[in-house]
mmCIF file of C-alpha atoms in Angstrom:
data_model
loop_
_atom_site.group_PDB
_atom_site.id
_atom_site.type_symbol
_atom_site.label_atom_id
_atom_site.label_comp_id
_atom_site.label_asym_id
_atom_site.label_seq_id
_atom_site.Cartn_x
_atom_site.Cartn_y
_atom_site.Cartn_z
ATOM 1 C CA MET A 1 86.266 74.671 97.982
ATOM 2 C CA ARG A 2 87.978 74.701 101.363
ATOM 3 C CA ILE A 3 91.579 75.901 101.234
ATOM 4 C CA LEU A 4 94.170 75.889 104.008
ATOM 5 C CA HIS A 5 96.690 78.724 103.538
ATOM 6 C CA THR A 6 100.038 78.549 105.317
ATOM 7 C CA SER A 7 103.575 79.794 104.660
ATOM 8 C CA ASP A 8 107.032 80.511 106.064
ATOM 9 C CA TRP A 9 107.694 77.160 107.716
ATOM 10 C CA HIS A 10 111.463 77.886 107.726
ATOM 11 C CA LEU A 11 112.253 74.234 108.346
ATOM 12 C CA GLY A 12 115.683 73.883 109.955
ATOM 13 C CA ARG A 13 115.663 77.300 111.618
ATOM 14 C CA SER A 14 116.797 77.826 115.195
ATOM 15 C CA PHE A 15 115.506 80.384 117.679
ATOM 16 C CA HIS A 16 118.476 82.024 119.381
ATOM 17 C CA ARG A 17 120.459 78.785 119.031
ATOM 18 C CA VAL A 18 117.546 76.623 120.242
ATOM 19 C CA SER A 19 116.565 74.034 117.622
ATOM 20 C CA MET A 20 112.985 74.405 116.454
ATOM 21 C CA LEU A 21 112.763 71.027 114.704
ATOM 22 C CA ASP A 22 110.601 69.414 117.388
ATOM 23 C CA ALA A 23 108.237 72.397 117.340
ATOM 24 C CA GLN A 24 108.172 72.303 113.531
ATOM 25 C CA ARG A 25 107.389 68.589 113.676
ATOM 26 C CA ARG A 26 104.436 69.309 115.977
ATOM 27 C CA PHE A 27 103.254 71.967 113.559
ATOM 28 C CA ILE A 28 103.285 69.456 110.684
ATOM 29 C CA ASP A 29 101.257 67.074 112.877
ATOM 30 C CA HIS A 30 98.796 69.920 113.498
ATOM 31 C CA LEU A 31 98.647 70.788 109.792
ATOM 32 C CA VAL A 32 97.867 67.210 108.769
ATOM 33 C CA ALA A 33 95.273 66.861 111.544
ATOM 34 C CA THR A 34 93.599 70.110 110.461
ATOM 35 C CA VAL A 35 93.429 68.937 106.841
ATOM 36 C CA ARG A 36 91.797 65.709 107.955
ATOM 37 C CA GLU A 37 89.436 67.063 110.616
ATOM 38 C CA ARG A 38 88.290 70.193 108.785
ATOM 39 C CA ARG A 39 87.843 68.391 105.442
ATOM 40 C CA VAL A 40 90.295 70.636 103.597
ATOM 41 C CA ASP A 41 90.222 70.350 99.803
ATOM 42 C CA ALA A 42 93.610 71.965 99.014
ATOM 43 C CA VAL A 43 96.679 73.188 100.908
ATOM 44 C CA LEU A 44 98.611 76.307 99.842
ATOM 45 C CA VAL A 45 102.169 76.925 101.081
ATOM 46 C CA ALA A 46 103.289 80.439 100.099
ATOM 47 C CA GLY A 47 107.078 80.089 100.231
ATOM 48 C CA ASP A 48 110.029 79.831 102.619
ATOM 49 C CA VAL A 49 109.526 76.126 103.131
ATOM 50 C CA TYR A 50 113.147 75.948 104.280
ATOM 51 C CA ASP A 51 115.156 78.519 106.201
ATOM 52 C CA ARG A 52 118.170 78.438 103.911
ATOM 53 C CA ALA A 53 119.167 77.356 100.428
ATOM 54 C CA VAL A 54 121.002 74.251 101.665
ATOM 55 C CA PRO A 55 118.885 72.988 104.571
ATOM 56 C CA PRO A 56 120.114 70.434 107.122
ATOM 57 C CA LEU A 57 119.228 66.814 106.528
ATOM 58 C CA ALA A 58 116.759 66.726 109.422
ATOM 59 C CA ALA A 59 114.791 69.567 107.820
ATOM 60 C CA VAL A 60 114.712 67.780 104.458
ATOM 61 C CA GLU A 61 113.477 64.625 106.174
ATOM 62 C CA LEU A 62 110.695 66.596 107.894
ATOM 63 C CA PHE A 63 109.663 68.136 104.576
ATOM 64 C CA ASP A 64 109.647 64.688 102.975
ATOM 65 C CA ASP A 65 107.442 63.389 105.799
ATOM 66 C CA ALA A 66 105.027 66.298 105.346
ATOM 67 C CA LEU A 67 104.720 65.633 101.603
ATOM 68 C CA HIS A 68 104.077 61.927 102.144
ATOM 69 C CA ARG A 69 101.398 62.577 104.746
ATOM 70 C CA LEU A 70 99.591 65.220 102.670
ATOM 71 C CA ALA A 71 99.747 63.028 99.570
ATOM 72 C CA GLY A 72 98.427 60.145 101.649
ATOM 73 C CA LEU A 73 95.308 62.165 102.460
ATOM 74 C CA GLY A 74 94.665 62.675 98.751
ATOM 75 C CA VAL A 75 94.547 66.454 99.211
ATOM 76 C CA PRO A 76 96.296 68.518 96.497
ATOM 77 C CA THR A 77 99.046 70.790 97.776
ATOM 78 C CA VAL A 78 100.475 73.825 95.948
ATOM 79 C CA MET A 79 103.841 75.190 97.108
ATOM 80 C CA ILE A 80 106.028 78.034 95.905
ATOM 81 C CA SER A 81 109.640 78.853 96.723
ATOM 82 C CA GLY A 82 110.388 81.894 98.885
ATOM 83 C CA ASN A 83 113.412 84.133 99.200
ATOM 84 C CA HIS A 84 114.975 81.783 101.775
ATOM 85 C CA ASP A 85 114.549 78.707 99.582
ATOM 86 C CA SER A 86 116.767 77.472 96.802
ATOM 87 C CA ALA A 87 114.243 77.394 93.968
ATOM 88 C CA ARG A 88 116.333 74.847 92.044
ATOM 89 C CA ARG A 89 116.706 72.477 94.971
ATOM 90 C CA LEU A 90 113.093 72.757 96.120
ATOM 91 C CA GLY A 91 111.929 72.125 92.561
ATOM 92 C CA VAL A 92 113.944 68.946 92.008
ATOM 93 C CA GLY A 93 111.595 66.104 91.083
ATOM 94 C CA ALA A 94 108.601 68.432 90.735
ATOM 95 C CA GLY A 95 107.273 66.506 87.741
ATOM 96 C CA LEU A 96 107.290 63.196 89.567
ATOM 97 C CA ILE A 97 105.999 64.672 92.837
ATOM 98 C CA GLU A 98 103.112 66.274 90.949
ATOM 99 C CA ARG A 99 101.749 62.800 90.205
ATOM 100 C CA ALA A 100 101.139 62.433 93.950
ATOM 101 C CA GLY A 101 99.171 65.690 94.043
ATOM 102 C CA VAL A 102 101.958 67.936 95.346
ATOM 103 C CA HIS A 103 102.531 70.825 92.953
ATOM 104 C CA LEU A 104 105.850 72.683 93.350
ATOM 105 C CA ARG A 105 106.035 76.041 91.599
ATOM 106 C CA THR A 106 109.628 77.281 91.704
ATOM 107 C CA ASP A 107 110.322 78.428 88.125
ATOM 108 C CA PRO A 108 109.282 82.013 87.194
ATOM 109 C CA ALA A 109 108.709 80.858 83.617
ATOM 110 C CA GLY A 110 105.798 78.724 84.824
ATOM 111 C CA CYS A 111 103.937 81.457 86.695
ATOM 112 C CA ALA A 112 101.042 81.353 84.205
ATOM 113 C CA ASP A 113 100.756 77.552 84.328
ATOM 114 C CA PRO A 114 98.069 77.009 86.975
ATOM 115 C CA VAL A 115 97.106 74.000 88.990
ATOM 116 C CA VAL A 116 93.453 73.542 88.056
ATOM 117 C CA LEU A 117 91.255 72.393 90.921
ATOM 118 C CA THR A 118 87.582 71.539 90.529
ATOM 119 C CA ASP A 119 84.574 71.512 92.842
ATOM 120 C CA GLU A 120 80.806 71.554 92.398
ATOM 121 C CA HIS A 121 80.977 75.217 91.289
ATOM 122 C CA GLY A 122 83.505 74.688 88.508
ATOM 123 C CA ASP A 123 87.241 75.235 88.046
ATOM 124 C CA ILE A 124 89.699 77.133 90.206
ATOM 125 C CA ALA A 125 92.940 78.167 88.471
ATOM 126 C CA CYS A 126 95.639 78.256 91.141
ATOM 127 C CA TYR A 127 98.745 80.202 90.066
ATOM 128 C CA GLY A 128 101.977 79.837 92.004
ATOM 129 C CA LEU A 129 104.364 82.808 91.701
ATOM 130 C CA PRO A 130 107.695 81.898 93.322
ATOM 131 C CA TYR A 131 109.752 84.638 94.930
ATOM 132 C CA LEU A 132 110.901 86.878 92.072
ATOM 133 C CA GLU A 133 114.356 88.382 92.595
ATOM 134 C CA PRO A 134 114.215 91.445 90.284
ATOM 135 C CA ALA A 135 117.844 91.337 89.129
ATOM 136 C CA LEU A 136 117.533 87.701 88.085
ATOM 137 C CA VAL A 137 114.068 87.536 86.492
ATOM 138 C CA ARG A 138 113.603 90.935 84.848
ATOM 139 C CA ASP A 139 114.659 89.755 81.373
ATOM 140 C CA GLU A 140 112.811 86.461 81.584
ATOM 141 C CA LEU A 141 109.554 88.211 82.473
ATOM 142 C CA ALA A 142 110.206 91.161 80.115
ATOM 143 C CA ALA A 143 109.637 93.560 83.009
ATOM 144 C CA PRO A 144 110.237 97.272 82.286
ATOM 145 C CA LYS A 145 112.429 97.724 85.389
ATOM 146 C CA ALA A 146 114.401 95.601 87.838
ATOM 147 C CA ASN A 147 112.261 96.223 90.894
ATOM 148 C CA HIS A 148 109.680 94.207 92.802
ATOM 149 C CA THR A 149 106.624 96.024 91.467
ATOM 150 C CA ALA A 150 107.737 95.668 87.844
ATOM 151 C CA VAL A 151 108.582 91.955 87.939
ATOM 152 C CA LEU A 152 105.534 90.969 89.990
ATOM 153 C CA GLY A 153 103.371 93.118 87.729
ATOM 154 C CA ALA A 154 104.796 91.363 84.659
ATOM 155 C CA ALA A 155 104.064 87.980 86.243
ATOM 156 C CA MET A 156 100.487 89.025 86.994
ATOM 157 C CA GLU A 157 100.027 90.153 83.377
ATOM 158 C CA ARG A 158 100.821 86.589 82.335
ATOM 159 C CA VAL A 159 98.424 85.236 84.935
ATOM 160 C CA ARG A 160 95.592 87.442 83.659
ATOM 161 C CA ALA A 161 96.342 86.548 80.052
ATOM 162 C CA ASP A 162 96.028 82.850 80.861
ATOM 163 C CA LEU A 163 92.914 83.369 82.980
ATOM 164 C CA ALA A 164 91.263 85.198 80.076
ATOM 165 C CA THR A 165 91.494 82.031 77.975
ATOM 166 C CA ARG A 166 89.622 79.917 80.517
ATOM 167 C CA PRO A 167 85.862 79.287 80.695
ATOM 168 C CA SER A 168 83.646 82.011 82.111
ATOM 169 C CA GLY A 169 83.178 81.575 85.838
ATOM 170 C CA THR A 170 86.645 80.134 86.436
ATOM 171 C CA ARG A 171 87.815 81.316 89.838
ATOM 172 C CA SER A 172 91.404 82.371 90.501
ATOM 173 C CA VAL A 173 93.852 81.906 93.356
ATOM 174 C CA VAL A 174 97.388 83.337 93.389
ATOM 175 C CA LEU A 175 100.243 82.365 95.702
ATOM 176 C CA ALA A 176 102.977 84.984 95.986
ATOM 177 C CA HIS A 177 105.978 85.644 98.205
ATOM 178 C CA ALA A 178 106.393 89.395 98.568
ATOM 179 C CA PHE A 179 106.154 92.403 100.871
ATOM 180 C CA VAL A 180 102.807 93.998 100.029
ATOM 181 C CA THR A 181 102.125 97.596 101.041
ATOM 182 C CA GLY A 182 100.122 97.750 104.240
ATOM 183 C CA GLY A 183 101.732 94.677 105.755
ATOM 184 C CA THR A 184 103.494 94.743 109.128
ATOM 185 C CA ALA A 185 107.002 93.297 109.227
ATOM 186 C CA SER A 186 108.997 91.721 112.063
ATOM 187 C CA ASP A 187 112.714 91.305 112.751
ATOM 188 C CA SER A 188 112.927 87.756 111.414
ATOM 189 C CA GLU A 189 112.209 88.434 107.737
ATOM 190 C CA ARG A 190 115.171 88.856 105.427
ATOM 191 C CA ASP A 191 115.339 92.305 103.801
ATOM 192 C CA ILE A 192 114.348 92.238 100.109
ATOM 193 C CA THR A 193 114.723 95.976 99.434
ATOM 194 C CA VAL A 194 115.595 96.913 95.844
ATOM 195 C CA GLY A 195 115.920 100.507 94.695
ATOM 196 C CA GLY A 196 115.226 101.660 98.214
ATOM 197 C CA VAL A 197 111.789 100.004 98.076
ATOM 198 C CA SER A 198 110.740 96.577 99.354
ATOM 199 C CA ALA A 199 106.920 96.775 99.129
ATOM 200 C CA VAL A 200 104.585 96.281 96.179
ATOM 201 C CA PRO A 201 101.036 97.664 95.945
ATOM 202 C CA ALA A 202 98.151 95.321 96.699
ATOM 203 C CA GLU A 203 96.462 96.589 93.532
ATOM 204 C CA LEU A 204 98.746 94.299 91.515
ATOM 205 C CA PHE A 205 96.399 91.475 92.513
ATOM 206 C CA ASP A 206 93.113 93.199 91.665
ATOM 207 C CA GLY A 207 90.494 90.834 90.282
ATOM 208 C CA VAL A 208 91.915 87.677 91.878
ATOM 209 C CA ASP A 209 89.466 85.741 94.045
ATOM 210 C CA TYR A 210 92.062 84.923 96.715
ATOM 211 C CA VAL A 211 95.729 85.872 97.155
ATOM 212 C CA ALA A 212 97.726 83.641 99.518
ATOM 213 C CA LEU A 213 100.783 85.627 100.568
ATOM 214 C CA GLY A 214 104.017 84.594 102.217
ATOM 215 C CA HIS A 215 107.098 86.460 103.514
ATOM 216 C CA LEU A 216 105.759 88.493 106.443
ATOM 217 C CA HIS A 217 105.632 86.449 109.648
ATOM 218 C CA GLY A 218 102.535 88.022 111.175
ATOM 219 C CA CYS A 219 99.119 86.682 110.167
ATOM 220 C CA GLN A 220 97.325 89.670 108.656
ATOM 221 C CA ARG A 221 94.648 90.815 106.265
ATOM 222 C CA ILE A 222 95.759 93.322 103.620
ATOM 223 C CA ALA A 223 92.316 93.209 102.002
ATOM 224 C CA ASP A 224 89.457 90.754 102.229
ATOM 225 C CA ARG A 225 90.934 88.724 99.361
ATOM 226 C CA VAL A 226 94.627 89.424 100.064
ATOM 227 C CA ARG A 227 96.065 87.837 103.207
ATOM 228 C CA TYR A 228 99.258 86.684 104.886
ATOM 229 C CA SER A 229 99.074 83.498 106.903
ATOM 230 C CA GLY A 230 102.320 84.357 108.687
ATOM 231 C CA SER A 231 104.811 81.841 110.036
ATOM 232 C CA PRO A 232 103.429 78.992 112.156
ATOM 233 C CA LEU A 233 106.099 79.596 114.810
ATOM 234 C CA ALA A 234 107.777 82.692 116.221
ATOM 235 C CA TYR A 235 111.318 83.186 114.920
ATOM 236 C CA SER A 236 112.211 86.447 116.711
ATOM 237 C CA PHE A 237 111.232 88.269 119.881
ATOM 238 C CA SER A 238 109.595 90.919 117.700
ATOM 239 C CA GLU A 239 106.863 88.285 117.227
ATOM 240 C CA THR A 240 106.087 88.076 120.953
ATOM 241 C CA ASP A 241 102.564 89.431 120.466
ATOM 242 C CA HIS A 242 101.798 87.432 117.316
ATOM 243 C CA ARG A 243 98.947 84.960 117.290
ATOM 244 C CA LYS A 244 100.368 82.197 115.095
ATOM 245 C CA SER A 245 97.757 80.696 112.804
ATOM 246 C CA MET A 246 96.725 79.571 109.327
ATOM 247 C CA TRP A 247 93.825 80.758 107.178
ATOM 248 C CA LEU A 248 91.006 78.315 106.460
ATOM 249 C CA VAL A 249 89.343 79.800 103.384
ATOM 250 C CA ASP A 250 86.031 78.723 101.882
ATOM 251 C CA LEU A 251 85.802 79.751 98.234
ATOM 252 C CA GLY A 252 82.282 79.576 96.880
ATOM 253 C CA PRO A 253 80.708 80.252 93.477
ATOM 254 C CA VAL A 254 81.180 83.453 91.502
ATOM 255 C CA VAL A 255 78.709 86.174 92.470
ATOM 256 C CA ARG A 256 77.346 88.380 89.704
ATOM 257 C CA GLY A 257 74.415 90.735 89.704
ATOM 258 C CA PRO A 258 73.168 94.297 90.397
ATOM 259 C CA GLY A 259 75.327 95.989 93.003
ATOM 260 C CA ALA A 260 77.705 93.062 93.245
ATOM 261 C CA GLU A 261 81.389 93.719 92.821
ATOM 262 C CA GLY A 262 81.886 90.306 91.303
ATOM 263 C CA GLY A 263 84.161 87.510 92.295
ATOM 264 C CA ALA A 264 83.761 84.321 94.242
ATOM 265 C CA GLU A 265 82.039 84.144 97.591
ATOM 266 C CA LEU A 266 84.710 84.014 100.286
ATOM 267 C CA SER A 267 84.894 83.449 104.009
ATOM 268 C CA ALA A 268 88.026 82.966 106.108
ATOM 269 C CA GLU A 269 88.730 81.592 109.588
ATOM 270 C CA ARG A 270 91.972 81.624 111.565
ATOM 271 C CA ILE A 271 93.201 78.249 112.776
ATOM 272 C CA ASP A 272 95.607 78.633 115.689
ATOM 273 C CA CYS A 273 98.948 76.836 115.611
ATOM 274 C CA PRO A 274 100.515 75.061 118.610
ATOM 275 C CA VAL A 275 102.729 77.261 120.798
ATOM 276 C CA PRO A 276 105.772 75.277 121.967
ATOM 277 C CA ARG A 277 106.718 77.882 124.572
ATOM 278 C CA PRO A 278 105.450 81.460 125.038
ATOM 279 C CA LEU A 279 107.740 84.441 124.429
ATOM 280 C CA ALA A 280 108.283 87.332 126.815
ATOM 281 C CA ARG A 281 110.152 90.607 126.664
ATOM 282 C CA ILE A 282 111.068 92.083 130.041
ATOM 283 C CA ARG A 283 112.816 95.364 130.700
ATOM 284 C CA GLY A 284 114.279 97.183 133.681
ATOM 285 C CA PRO A 285 117.198 97.177 136.129
ATOM 286 C CA LEU A 286 118.487 93.689 136.909
ATOM 287 C CA GLU A 287 117.474 93.702 140.578
ATOM 288 C CA GLU A 288 113.926 94.694 139.673
ATOM 289 C CA LEU A 289 113.655 91.893 137.119
ATOM 290 C CA LEU A 290 114.896 89.380 139.652
ATOM 291 C CA GLY A 291 112.466 90.468 142.363
ATOM 292 C CA ASP A 292 109.274 91.655 140.623
ATOM 293 C CA PRO A 293 106.461 89.178 141.438
ATOM 294 C CA ALA A 294 104.507 90.396 138.397
ATOM 295 C CA LEU A 295 107.056 88.576 136.228
ATOM 296 C CA ASP A 296 106.282 85.153 137.725
ATOM 297 C CA ARG A 297 104.134 84.358 134.689
ATOM 298 C CA HIS A 298 107.216 84.513 132.434
ATOM 299 C CA GLU A 299 109.355 82.002 134.316
ATOM 300 C CA ASP A 300 108.540 79.208 131.835
ATOM 301 C CA ALA A 301 108.776 81.421 128.725
ATOM 302 C CA TYR A 302 111.571 82.106 126.276
ATOM 303 C CA VAL A 303 112.767 85.470 127.579
ATOM 304 C CA GLU A 304 114.502 88.500 126.099
ATOM 305 C CA ALA A 305 115.730 90.685 128.956
ATOM 306 C CA THR A 306 116.676 94.316 128.375
ATOM 307 C CA LEU A 307 118.720 95.725 131.250
ATOM 308 C CA THR A 308 118.509 99.456 131.878
ATOM 309 C CA ASP A 309 121.112 99.663 134.648
ATOM 310 C CA ALA A 310 123.463 102.641 134.300
ATOM 311 C CA HIS A 311 126.413 100.235 134.570
ATOM 312 C CA ARG A 312 126.628 96.628 133.431
ATOM 313 C CA PRO A 313 125.806 94.336 136.382
ATOM 314 C CA HIS A 314 128.003 91.413 137.457
ATOM 315 C CA GLU A 315 127.140 88.082 135.743
ATOM 316 C CA PRO A 316 123.652 89.198 134.612
ATOM 317 C CA MET A 317 122.926 86.165 132.427
ATOM 318 C CA ALA A 318 123.747 83.659 135.139
ATOM 319 C CA ARG A 319 121.622 85.530 137.666
ATOM 320 C CA LEU A 320 118.679 85.890 135.294
ATOM 321 C CA THR A 321 118.811 82.208 134.368
ATOM 322 C CA LYS A 322 118.203 81.217 137.989
ATOM 323 C CA ARG A 323 114.766 82.837 137.803
ATOM 324 C CA PHE A 324 114.098 82.541 134.060
ATOM 325 C CA PRO A 325 115.626 79.196 132.963
ATOM 326 C CA HIS A 326 114.817 79.865 129.301
ATOM 327 C CA VAL A 327 116.274 83.360 128.938
ATOM 328 C CA LEU A 328 117.808 83.460 125.475
ATOM 329 C CA SER A 329 118.626 87.084 124.754
ATOM 330 C CA LEU A 330 120.255 89.775 126.877
ATOM 331 C CA VAL A 331 120.225 93.403 125.731
ATOM 332 C CA PHE A 332 121.898 96.347 127.468
ATOM 333 C CA GLU A 333 120.170 99.704 127.084
ATOM 334 C CA PRO A 334 121.172 102.012 129.961
ATOM 335 C CA ASP A 335 118.588 104.682 130.631
ATOM 336 C CA ARG A 336 120.292 107.749 129.147
ATOM 337 C CA ALA A 337 119.032 110.827 127.386
ATOM 338 C CA PRO A 338 118.993 110.454 123.581
ATOM 339 C CA GLU A 339 121.577 113.239 123.239
ATOM 340 C CA ASP A 340 124.003 111.447 125.580
ATOM 341 C CA PRO A 341 127.112 110.532 123.511
ATOM 342 C CA LEU A 342 127.182 107.172 125.279
ATOM 343 C CA ALA A 343 123.683 106.245 124.069
ATOM 344 C CA SER A 344 123.609 102.972 122.177
ATOM 345 C CA TYR A 345 124.560 103.255 118.505
ATOM 346 C CA ALA A 346 122.391 100.226 117.838
ATOM 347 C CA ARG A 347 119.426 102.102 119.285
ATOM 348 C CA ARG A 348 119.995 104.979 116.861
ATOM 349 C CA LEU A 349 120.077 102.549 113.927
ATOM 350 C CA ARG A 350 117.071 100.456 114.934
ATOM 351 C CA GLY A 351 114.324 100.408 112.330
ATOM 352 C CA ARG A 352 116.398 102.240 109.692
ATOM 353 C CA THR A 353 117.079 100.891 106.216
ATOM 354 C CA ASP A 354 120.523 100.539 104.644
ATOM 355 C CA GLN A 355 119.697 103.539 102.463
ATOM 356 C CA GLN A 356 118.826 105.699 105.469
ATOM 357 C CA ILE A 357 121.963 104.624 107.335
ATOM 358 C CA ALA A 358 124.139 105.482 104.327
ATOM 359 C CA GLU A 359 122.478 108.880 103.949
ATOM 360 C CA ASP A 360 122.910 109.576 107.662
ATOM 361 C CA PHE A 361 126.610 108.754 107.360
ATOM 362 C CA VAL A 362 127.004 111.229 104.497
ATOM 363 C CA ALA A 363 125.318 113.900 106.614
ATOM 364 C CA HIS A 364 127.579 113.036 109.557
ATOM 365 C CA VAL A 365 130.867 113.392 107.656
ATOM 366 C CA ARG A 366 129.701 116.594 105.931
ATOM 367 C CA ALA A 367 128.709 118.432 109.098
ATOM 368 C CA GLY A 368 124.976 117.897 108.666
ATOM 369 C CA ARG A 369 124.676 118.314 104.894
ATOM 370 C CA GLY A 370 122.973 115.191 103.603
ATOM 371 C CA PRO A 371 123.026 113.854 100.026
ATOM 372 C CA ASP A 372 121.191 115.686 97.281
ATOM 373 C CA ALA A 373 118.892 113.924 94.788
ATOM 374 C CA VAL A 374 121.741 112.864 92.484
ATOM 375 C CA GLU A 375 123.880 111.560 95.337
ATOM 376 C CA ARG A 376 120.900 109.749 96.796
ATOM 377 C CA GLY A 377 120.434 107.984 93.469
ATOM 378 C CA VAL A 378 124.111 106.973 93.438
ATOM 379 C CA LEU A 379 123.743 105.462 96.909
ATOM 380 C CA THR A 380 120.612 103.579 95.841
ATOM 381 C CA ASP A 381 122.334 102.185 92.723
ATOM 382 C CA ALA A 382 125.377 101.133 94.747
ATOM 383 C CA LEU A 383 123.291 99.305 97.354
ATOM 384 C CA ASP A 384 121.262 97.570 94.626
ATOM 385 C CA ALA A 385 124.436 96.549 92.782
ATOM 386 C CA VAL A 386 125.910 94.977 95.913
ATOM 387 C CA ARG A 387 122.701 93.109 96.660
ATOM 388 C CA ALA A 388 122.360 91.896 93.057
ATOM 389 C CA ALA A 389 125.980 90.738 93.045
ATOM 390 C CA GLU A 390 125.437 88.802 96.266
ATOM 391 C CA THR A 391 122.302 87.171 94.857
ATOM 392 C CA GLU A 392 124.030 86.263 91.584
ATOM 393 C CA HIS A 393 127.054 84.911 93.462
ATOM 394 C CA ALA A 394 124.797 82.697 95.576
ATOM 395 C CA ALA A 395 122.990 81.450 92.466
ATOM 396 C CA ASN A 396 126.276 80.702 90.677
ATOM 397 C CA ALA A 397 127.605 78.867 93.723
ATOM 398 C CA GLU A 398 124.414 76.845 93.875
ATOM 399 C CA ASN A 399 124.632 75.965 90.162
ATOM 400 C CA GLY A 400 128.250 74.968 90.581
ATOM 401 C CA ALA A 401 127.383 72.717 93.506
ATOM 402 C CA ALA A 402 124.561 71.141 91.467
ATOM 403 C CA ARG A 403 127.009 70.283 88.676
#
């Protein structure tokens, strides 16, 4: 069976205030053309279909168009909700839409209810695990703890229990929206840290023939059978070096025999996505950026310019725009020694988690004495409580709006 794995469309998202709807529309055209031309048997969309819980109308219309076109090709599509999606809104009408071959999996209670696909080698049980917010799904999944590893592990126990009831030789595919250990993040993914930890071990998916992951925006291979497709478009300058693509996966028959690990035969190919406009990051004093001929190649790109002048130049954005018409981001980072008290506070915080920032603050106000183990646990619990309260508030607001 030939499977096309994609994720993180983020329909309705802008890139530094530039609408991406036209680029997203071209991606949908490319997706549909790929399904048709490469004779795809099933499409997997591993979450974050929309960029926010209440997407703009134009994004909903684009999603509707995509569903109609995929259904028109007669190719089954399996979609899960991600952490950016409203699971309730995305799942509205799922029963009716399923009749057209589009299978929306947005309810954690249905994680062990697979979409069963069939080819000449037998059945493929395709399990869709929507994004699992630990504070909200722990009780429903009977997970031992309210963290990502526990709730995803509980969901996978249900998947394996269902798979064990199916005929011998049934192959398995799992869609999940999570941060799996070994993956490389970018600046455009929303933080899902709980208990000071955001990642889950890849071993949770052991024994599955293919795991189609969403959440991280870079296309990457965690293991041969565990992969992220990444987002089809760049949504931050941290993705400047990304090669945006989808995975075209051929899933063959189950292999058994001496020396064989077992599992279905698998091969995967990257299908490149259209690039609406390249990204570029340039850095240096303003006058150098304006005069360096080596930067000619970036004049048609979306540009993030980092100025290293000791003092802020006069009208830098206006001057840069004359050479780089699509400059979108301007960053000031004067070249100073790290110990200089005027060094950028943002630079000192870059790449640090909320937990690390809080611990650093404690050390700062106590003359270098950081939190001990007990105090560190208090900080972790406080950060988790705030995040859980925000998530619950958003869910309650959404339920109220639905009523």
